[in-house]
Amino acid sequence: MTWSEHPHRRWNPLIKEWVLVSPQRTRRPWQGQMERSSSVVPKVYDPDCYLCPGNTRARGVRNPNYASTFVFENDFAALQPGTPEGSLDEGGLLVAQNEKGVCRVVCFSPDHSLTISQMTLSDLTTVIATWATQYQELSALPFISSVLIFENRGEMMGASNPHPHCQIWATERLPNEVLKEQLAQSEYLNTHGSCLLCDYLKIEMDCRERFICDNRTFVALVPFWAVWPFEILVAPKAHIADLDQLGEREQRDLADILKRVTARGDNLFETLFPYTMGFHQRPADQVSRPEWHLHAHFYPPLLRSATIRKFMVGFELLAMPQRDITAEAAAARLRDMSESHYLGRG
Ligand SMILES: [Zn+2]
Ligand SMILES: [Zn+2]
Ligand SMILES: [Zn+2]
């Protein structure tokens, strides 16, 4: 059995699920969809962008002439704080619960043309400080138990607007992915007496086969159980539970690693790296959660070029996720990439 050649499955201990790895398939020809590579260089200010400073959003609200980060309640929020109580349970088959929440948008910068990879370290550190404040503020709401900060980048991931921004969805209960990680991490702590991600990162720092880059506080790697071709996990080396626990220096280190990882992504296929990125961290339910280790997942859809993406269809929708290129081969590619931006900015 050669792991780099033969089909096998790998265990994801964070969500307790398997992924199928088929490294022998990377040589198959591709005749499927080619995505358009977006080569248009965006402008610094777009009069039609609802996120640019001074512009009017849906429902007639005008954005202030903000100079740094800008946070506002989502005009089309999926969740609302005032949702009335209610529940349904018909024999365990028709089950529903009311769900309260808050949805916000965070603009990273007034500059419409930027991406994380192109922002200055100090501006990106301000974004991270804003995330920490938002996590703190939303966690303090009595009806919130999960604060999810995430960014959809690029048309390929369904991002409707290139203006650098992210969303925050704070929910009354833990959403599925967070709940899976909650259960897995707490079970691991009970069984082993140590933190799952602390133990996992120790293995990765020793073997370095899936390592991409690091700094004093954070490491970036392709996880052993990655599903997306160039999936990346960013986590603090020490046991830190949430964004609120990062001091000024750690916030700057997080900005540094995010900037470097996304620059490598840009250089990989010489395009603005599309991805969904988001933070998993200690739930906001005021309970002590020693099992939680802060981390960010990057799920980039690109497979072989700026125009060839991975689809989650067929076997993956009906059975389990599957990947062709191994996590080790993907990490080696990302490790080789330059950290200077390919458009010469940042
Ligand atoms: Zn804009
Ligand atoms: Zn830990
Ligand atoms: Zn996670």
Tab-separated table of C-alpha atoms and ligand atoms in Angstrom:
chain	number	residue	atom	x	y	z
A	1	MET	CA	0.000	0.000	0.000
A	2	THR	CA	1.471	3.337	-1.088
A	3	TRP	CA	-0.580	6.222	0.292
A	4	SER	CA	0.501	8.529	-2.552
A	5	GLU	CA	-0.672	6.055	-5.227
A	6	HIS	CA	-3.478	3.808	-4.019
A	7	PRO	CA	-7.105	4.653	-3.165
A	8	HIS	CA	-7.749	4.874	0.579
A	9	ARG	CA	-9.924	6.636	3.110
A	10	ARG	CA	-8.804	9.117	5.744
A	11	TRP	CA	-10.487	9.958	9.045
A	12	ASN	CA	-11.384	13.523	9.963
A	13	PRO	CA	-11.336	13.455	13.783
A	14	LEU	CA	-12.723	17.008	14.038
A	15	ILE	CA	-16.089	16.046	12.578
A	16	LYS	CA	-15.789	12.246	12.839
A	17	GLU	CA	-16.250	11.580	9.123
A	18	TRP	CA	-14.258	9.849	6.390
A	19	VAL	CA	-12.927	11.255	3.118
A	20	LEU	CA	-12.027	9.065	0.113
A	21	VAL	CA	-8.596	9.746	-1.445
A	22	SER	CA	-7.959	8.571	-5.032
A	23	PRO	CA	-4.457	9.803	-5.980
A	24	GLN	CA	-4.294	7.616	-9.105
A	25	ARG	CA	-7.043	9.737	-10.724
A	26	THR	CA	-5.039	12.957	-11.104
A	27	ARG	CA	-3.947	11.826	-14.568
A	28	ARG	CA	-7.466	11.536	-15.990
A	29	PRO	CA	-8.353	13.962	-18.834
A	30	TRP	CA	-10.743	16.824	-18.115
A	31	GLN	CA	-13.573	17.654	-20.508
A	32	GLY	CA	-15.904	19.328	-18.059
A	33	GLN	CA	-16.693	22.916	-17.275
A	34	MET	CA	-13.958	25.539	-17.574
A	35	GLU	CA	-14.575	28.579	-15.377
A	36	ARG	CA	-13.933	32.017	-16.789
A	37	SER	CA	-10.737	33.410	-15.282
A	38	SER	CA	-11.561	36.873	-13.966
A	39	SER	CA	-8.663	38.992	-15.168
A	40	VAL	CA	-10.409	42.364	-14.843
A	41	VAL	CA	-8.503	44.501	-12.353
A	42	PRO	CA	-11.165	45.979	-10.057
A	43	LYS	CA	-11.331	49.703	-9.313
A	44	VAL	CA	-10.615	51.379	-5.965
A	45	TYR	CA	-14.144	52.851	-5.871
A	46	ASP	CA	-17.211	51.508	-7.645
A	47	PRO	CA	-20.260	53.835	-7.768
A	48	ASP	CA	-22.511	50.760	-8.167
A	49	CYS	CA	-21.108	48.855	-5.152
A	50	TYR	CA	-23.411	48.811	-2.117
A	51	LEU	CA	-20.401	48.375	0.197
A	52	CYS	CA	-18.261	51.308	-0.969
A	53	PRO	CA	-18.119	54.392	1.313
A	54	GLY	CA	-20.852	56.978	0.746
A	55	ASN	CA	-22.944	54.679	-1.489
A	56	THR	CA	-26.580	53.842	-0.882
A	57	ARG	CA	-27.492	50.262	0.043
A	58	ALA	CA	-30.771	48.447	-0.516
A	59	ARG	CA	-33.607	50.118	1.403
A	60	GLY	CA	-32.036	53.541	1.026
A	61	VAL	CA	-29.457	53.406	3.832
A	62	ARG	CA	-26.335	55.394	2.978
A	63	ASN	CA	-22.905	54.058	4.025
A	64	PRO	CA	-20.768	56.529	5.989
A	65	ASN	CA	-17.509	57.704	4.421
A	66	TYR	CA	-15.660	55.102	6.453
A	67	ALA	CA	-11.860	55.089	6.431
A	68	SER	CA	-11.047	51.711	8.020
A	69	THR	CA	-13.407	48.798	8.801
A	70	PHE	CA	-17.191	49.253	8.698
A	71	VAL	CA	-19.765	46.979	10.375
A	72	PHE	CA	-23.514	47.011	9.732
A	73	GLU	CA	-26.550	44.763	10.203
A	74	ASN	CA	-27.218	42.727	7.045
A	75	ASP	CA	-30.056	44.377	5.082
A	76	PHE	CA	-31.335	40.928	4.114
A	77	ALA	CA	-30.578	39.070	7.344
A	78	ALA	CA	-31.221	35.319	7.359
A	79	LEU	CA	-31.778	35.495	11.116
A	80	GLN	CA	-33.496	38.018	13.348
A	81	PRO	CA	-33.159	38.713	17.085
A	82	GLY	CA	-36.901	39.088	17.668
A	83	THR	CA	-38.102	35.759	16.224
A	84	PRO	CA	-40.938	34.400	18.439
A	85	GLU	CA	-40.525	31.150	20.400
A	86	GLY	CA	-41.953	28.008	18.839
A	87	SER	CA	-41.331	24.285	18.422
A	88	LEU	CA	-42.806	21.353	16.566
A	89	ASP	CA	-42.309	17.628	17.137
A	90	GLU	CA	-44.548	15.087	15.455
A	91	GLY	CA	-43.230	11.679	16.436
A	92	GLY	CA	-39.645	12.775	15.961
A	93	LEU	CA	-40.305	13.046	12.218
A	94	LEU	CA	-41.532	16.563	11.740
A	95	VAL	CA	-39.262	18.545	14.033
A	96	ALA	CA	-38.727	22.301	13.988
A	97	GLN	CA	-37.481	24.982	16.357
A	98	ASN	CA	-37.537	28.762	16.272
A	99	GLU	CA	-34.061	30.191	15.704
A	100	LYS	CA	-32.996	33.679	16.757
A	101	GLY	CA	-29.877	35.359	15.487
A	102	VAL	CA	-28.021	38.371	14.204
A	103	CYS	CA	-26.399	38.790	10.766
A	104	ARG	CA	-23.798	41.471	10.202
A	105	VAL	CA	-21.469	42.499	7.397
A	106	VAL	CA	-17.887	43.686	7.993
A	107	CYS	CA	-16.200	45.719	5.244
A	108	PHE	CA	-12.431	45.224	5.581
A	109	SER	CA	-11.449	48.473	3.869
A	110	PRO	CA	-12.957	51.387	1.943
A	111	ASP	CA	-10.806	50.286	-1.044
A	112	HIS	CA	-13.054	48.243	-3.343
A	113	SER	CA	-10.108	46.642	-5.181
A	114	LEU	CA	-8.346	44.922	-2.261
A	115	THR	CA	-8.199	41.311	-1.113
A	116	ILE	CA	-6.737	39.940	2.134
A	117	SER	CA	-3.518	39.113	0.275
A	118	GLN	CA	-3.140	42.724	-0.867
A	119	MET	CA	-4.044	44.547	2.352
A	120	THR	CA	-1.296	45.994	4.540
A	121	LEU	CA	-0.452	44.075	7.692
A	122	SER	CA	-1.644	46.915	9.887
A	123	ASP	CA	-4.998	47.319	8.062
A	124	LEU	CA	-5.557	43.570	8.228
A	125	THR	CA	-4.743	43.607	11.956
A	126	THR	CA	-7.523	46.207	12.349
A	127	VAL	CA	-9.913	43.775	10.626
A	128	ILE	CA	-8.933	41.048	13.105
A	129	ALA	CA	-9.434	43.421	16.046
A	130	THR	CA	-12.900	44.191	14.613
A	131	TRP	CA	-13.689	40.436	14.408
A	132	ALA	CA	-12.631	40.040	18.052
A	133	THR	CA	-14.861	42.949	19.146
A	134	GLN	CA	-17.791	41.517	17.165
A	135	TYR	CA	-17.265	38.060	18.671
A	136	GLN	CA	-17.233	39.661	22.137
A	137	GLU	CA	-20.282	41.820	21.506
A	138	LEU	CA	-22.420	39.085	19.922
A	139	SER	CA	-21.318	36.442	22.460
A	140	ALA	CA	-22.624	38.689	25.220
A	141	LEU	CA	-26.189	38.534	23.809
A	142	PRO	CA	-28.189	36.117	26.006
A	143	PHE	CA	-29.833	34.341	23.031
A	144	ILE	CA	-26.597	33.688	21.075
A	145	SER	CA	-24.500	30.519	21.416
A	146	SER	CA	-22.487	30.541	18.172
A	147	VAL	CA	-20.739	33.379	16.331
A	148	LEU	CA	-19.571	32.375	12.869
A	149	ILE	CA	-17.283	34.788	11.007
A	150	PHE	CA	-16.817	33.817	7.352
A	151	GLU	CA	-15.755	35.198	4.000
A	152	ASN	CA	-16.872	34.061	0.548
A	153	ARG	CA	-14.280	35.233	-1.927
A	154	GLY	CA	-14.712	35.155	-5.703
A	155	GLU	CA	-17.623	34.625	-8.074
A	156	MET	CA	-16.847	30.907	-8.107
A	157	MET	CA	-17.852	30.721	-4.442
A	158	GLY	CA	-20.984	32.744	-5.037
A	159	ALA	CA	-19.622	36.029	-3.698
A	160	SER	CA	-21.944	38.620	-5.172
A	161	ASN	CA	-19.590	41.566	-4.609
A	162	PRO	CA	-15.771	41.758	-4.900
A	163	HIS	CA	-15.536	44.520	-2.249
A	164	PRO	CA	-13.406	43.029	0.588
A	165	HIS	CA	-15.886	42.015	3.277
A	166	CYS	CA	-17.069	39.131	5.405
A	167	GLN	CA	-20.235	38.101	7.117
A	168	ILE	CA	-21.022	37.239	10.713
A	169	TRP	CA	-23.945	34.968	11.462
A	170	ALA	CA	-24.623	34.619	15.172
A	171	THR	CA	-27.137	31.898	16.004
A	172	GLU	CA	-29.150	30.769	19.001
A	173	ARG	CA	-27.912	27.172	18.701
A	174	LEU	CA	-24.735	25.559	17.367
A	175	PRO	CA	-24.977	24.991	13.600
A	176	ASN	CA	-24.210	21.475	12.250
A	177	GLU	CA	-20.471	21.809	11.528
A	178	VAL	CA	-19.777	23.577	14.832
A	179	LEU	CA	-21.824	21.012	16.738
A	180	LYS	CA	-19.897	18.117	15.126
A	181	GLU	CA	-16.599	19.727	16.163
A	182	GLN	CA	-17.959	20.479	19.645
A	183	LEU	CA	-18.861	16.815	20.192
A	184	ALA	CA	-15.623	15.442	18.683
A	185	GLN	CA	-13.333	17.796	20.594
A	186	SER	CA	-15.084	17.263	23.901
A	187	GLU	CA	-15.072	13.467	23.445
A	188	TYR	CA	-11.354	13.586	22.597
A	189	LEU	CA	-10.590	15.659	25.701
A	190	ASN	CA	-12.550	13.254	27.905
A	191	THR	CA	-10.800	10.195	26.438
A	192	HIS	CA	-7.238	11.502	26.103
A	193	GLY	CA	-7.098	14.258	28.706
A	194	SER	CA	-5.689	16.652	26.091
A	195	CYS	CA	-6.878	18.923	23.288
A	196	LEU	CA	-7.502	17.290	19.889
A	197	LEU	CA	-5.987	20.108	17.828
A	198	CYS	CA	-3.014	20.633	20.195
A	199	ASP	CA	-2.164	16.937	19.782
A	200	TYR	CA	-2.776	17.003	16.014
A	201	LEU	CA	-0.644	20.123	15.465
A	202	LYS	CA	2.241	18.521	17.387
A	203	ILE	CA	2.250	15.624	14.879
A	204	GLU	CA	2.125	18.031	11.924
A	205	MET	CA	4.921	20.275	13.294
A	206	ASP	CA	7.127	17.193	13.697
A	207	CYS	CA	6.551	15.540	10.320
A	208	ARG	CA	6.073	18.761	8.252
A	209	GLU	CA	4.726	16.815	5.254
A	210	ARG	CA	1.568	18.921	5.137
A	211	PHE	CA	3.102	22.128	6.527
A	212	ILE	CA	2.724	25.339	4.457
A	213	CYS	CA	4.086	28.208	6.577
A	214	ASP	CA	4.068	29.564	10.123
A	215	ASN	CA	5.004	32.445	12.416
A	216	ARG	CA	5.453	32.795	16.212
A	217	THR	CA	1.774	32.150	16.964
A	218	PHE	CA	0.121	30.430	13.979
A	219	VAL	CA	0.697	27.547	11.589
A	220	ALA	CA	-0.940	26.935	8.198
A	221	LEU	CA	-1.138	23.427	6.750
A	222	VAL	CA	-3.172	21.163	4.493
A	223	PRO	CA	-4.979	18.920	6.968
A	224	PHE	CA	-4.428	15.152	6.666
A	225	TRP	CA	-8.189	14.753	6.060
A	226	ALA	CA	-8.609	17.685	3.608
A	227	VAL	CA	-11.586	17.400	1.241
A	228	TRP	CA	-11.033	20.421	-1.031
A	229	PRO	CA	-7.926	20.093	-3.266
A	230	PHE	CA	-6.008	22.949	-1.624
A	231	GLU	CA	-7.876	23.092	1.670
A	232	ILE	CA	-5.953	24.930	4.402
A	233	LEU	CA	-6.202	24.868	8.181
A	234	VAL	CA	-4.828	27.856	10.123
A	235	ALA	CA	-4.518	27.451	13.892
A	236	PRO	CA	-2.598	28.887	16.832
A	237	LYS	CA	0.249	26.585	17.943
A	238	ALA	CA	-0.670	27.160	21.586
A	239	HIS	CA	-4.077	26.386	23.061
A	240	ILE	CA	-6.205	29.465	22.355
A	241	ALA	CA	-9.989	29.045	22.410
A	242	ASP	CA	-11.294	32.103	20.589
A	243	LEU	CA	-10.463	35.363	18.790
A	244	ASP	CA	-11.101	37.279	21.998
A	245	GLN	CA	-8.068	35.612	23.631
A	246	LEU	CA	-5.638	37.008	21.052
A	247	GLY	CA	-3.474	39.866	22.317
A	248	GLU	CA	-2.228	42.628	20.024
A	249	ARG	CA	0.810	40.631	18.964
A	250	GLU	CA	-1.262	37.513	18.255
A	251	GLN	CA	-3.761	39.552	16.226
A	252	ARG	CA	-0.873	40.811	14.119
A	253	ASP	CA	0.428	37.263	13.734
A	254	LEU	CA	-2.993	36.130	12.542
A	255	ALA	CA	-3.037	38.976	10.000
A	256	ASP	CA	0.440	37.901	8.871
A	257	ILE	CA	-0.487	34.253	8.327
A	258	LEU	CA	-3.794	35.067	6.540
A	259	LYS	CA	-2.016	37.468	4.213
A	260	ARG	CA	0.736	34.955	3.425
A	261	VAL	CA	-1.621	32.017	2.919
A	262	THR	CA	-3.914	33.939	0.551
A	263	ALA	CA	-0.903	35.295	-1.396
A	264	ARG	CA	0.279	31.704	-1.891
A	265	GLY	CA	-3.245	30.854	-3.054
A	266	ASP	CA	-3.203	33.732	-5.564
A	267	ASN	CA	0.126	32.540	-6.932
A	268	LEU	CA	-0.913	28.891	-7.156
A	269	PHE	CA	-3.084	29.391	-10.236
A	270	GLU	CA	-2.166	33.024	-10.939
A	271	THR	CA	-5.629	34.285	-10.196
A	272	LEU	CA	-7.321	35.952	-7.226
A	273	PHE	CA	-7.705	32.922	-4.949
A	274	PRO	CA	-11.404	32.063	-4.575
A	275	TYR	CA	-12.459	30.415	-1.304
A	276	THR	CA	-14.842	30.179	1.589
A	277	MET	CA	-12.940	30.920	4.783
A	278	GLY	CA	-14.231	30.990	8.320
A	279	PHE	CA	-13.388	30.662	11.985
A	280	HIS	CA	-14.408	27.898	14.324
A	281	GLN	CA	-13.981	28.839	17.955
A	282	ARG	CA	-15.374	28.450	21.449
A	283	PRO	CA	-19.165	28.613	21.409
A	284	ALA	CA	-20.581	31.775	22.923
A	285	ASP	CA	-22.839	30.085	25.446
A	286	GLN	CA	-20.950	31.242	28.582
A	287	VAL	CA	-20.064	27.638	29.492
A	288	SER	CA	-16.414	26.746	30.055
A	289	ARG	CA	-15.223	24.923	26.924
A	290	PRO	CA	-11.670	23.696	27.551
A	291	GLU	CA	-11.887	21.415	24.473
A	292	TRP	CA	-12.114	24.299	21.975
A	293	HIS	CA	-9.073	25.290	19.928
A	294	LEU	CA	-9.520	28.315	17.632
A	295	HIS	CA	-8.909	27.656	13.930
A	296	ALA	CA	-9.781	28.861	10.441
A	297	HIS	CA	-10.707	26.654	7.489
A	298	PHE	CA	-10.040	27.724	3.908
A	299	TYR	CA	-12.106	25.793	1.363
A	300	PRO	CA	-10.866	26.836	-2.107
A	301	PRO	CA	-12.704	25.234	-5.060
A	302	LEU	CA	-9.840	25.336	-7.599
A	303	LEU	CA	-8.412	22.009	-8.677
A	304	ARG	CA	-5.966	22.278	-11.566
A	305	SER	CA	-5.960	25.831	-12.926
A	306	ALA	CA	-7.673	29.185	-12.533
A	307	THR	CA	-10.528	27.785	-14.593
A	308	ILE	CA	-10.890	24.170	-13.450
A	309	ARG	CA	-12.767	23.717	-10.208
A	310	LYS	CA	-13.807	20.822	-8.057
A	311	PHE	CA	-17.475	19.943	-7.869
A	312	MET	CA	-19.137	18.229	-4.944
A	313	VAL	CA	-21.570	16.038	-6.878
A	314	GLY	CA	-22.468	12.401	-7.449
A	315	PHE	CA	-20.662	10.137	-4.993
A	316	GLU	CA	-19.855	13.127	-2.790
A	317	LEU	CA	-23.478	14.209	-2.420
A	318	LEU	CA	-24.748	10.672	-2.065
A	319	ALA	CA	-21.962	8.895	-0.186
A	320	MET	CA	-18.864	10.741	1.054
A	321	PRO	CA	-16.406	13.454	0.006
A	322	GLN	CA	-13.607	12.412	-2.315
A	323	ARG	CA	-10.358	13.985	-3.496
A	324	ASP	CA	-7.742	13.109	-6.129
A	325	ILE	CA	-4.514	14.972	-5.311
A	326	THR	CA	-3.206	13.963	-1.854
A	327	ALA	CA	-3.002	16.448	1.021
A	328	GLU	CA	0.809	15.982	0.962
A	329	ALA	CA	1.085	16.848	-2.752
A	330	ALA	CA	-1.188	19.894	-2.290
A	331	ALA	CA	0.892	21.090	0.679
A	332	ALA	CA	4.119	20.713	-1.324
A	333	ARG	CA	2.640	22.918	-4.082
A	334	LEU	CA	1.536	25.605	-1.608
A	335	ARG	CA	4.884	25.432	0.222
A	336	ASP	CA	6.692	26.217	-3.048
A	337	MET	CA	4.614	29.317	-3.770
A	338	SER	CA	5.899	32.837	-3.349
A	339	GLU	CA	4.292	35.075	-0.726
A	340	SER	CA	4.561	38.222	-2.797
A	341	HIS	CA	1.445	39.056	-4.709
A	342	TYR	CA	1.468	38.102	-8.384
A	343	LEU	CA	-0.055	41.442	-9.389
A	344	GLY	CA	2.877	43.087	-7.636
A	345	ARG	CA	0.744	44.664	-4.907
A	346	GLY	CA	0.746	44.282	-1.127
B	1	ZN	ZN	-17.068	48.538	-3.114
B	2	ZN	ZN	-5.596	23.034	21.886
B	3	ZN	ZN	-13.426	23.593	12.289
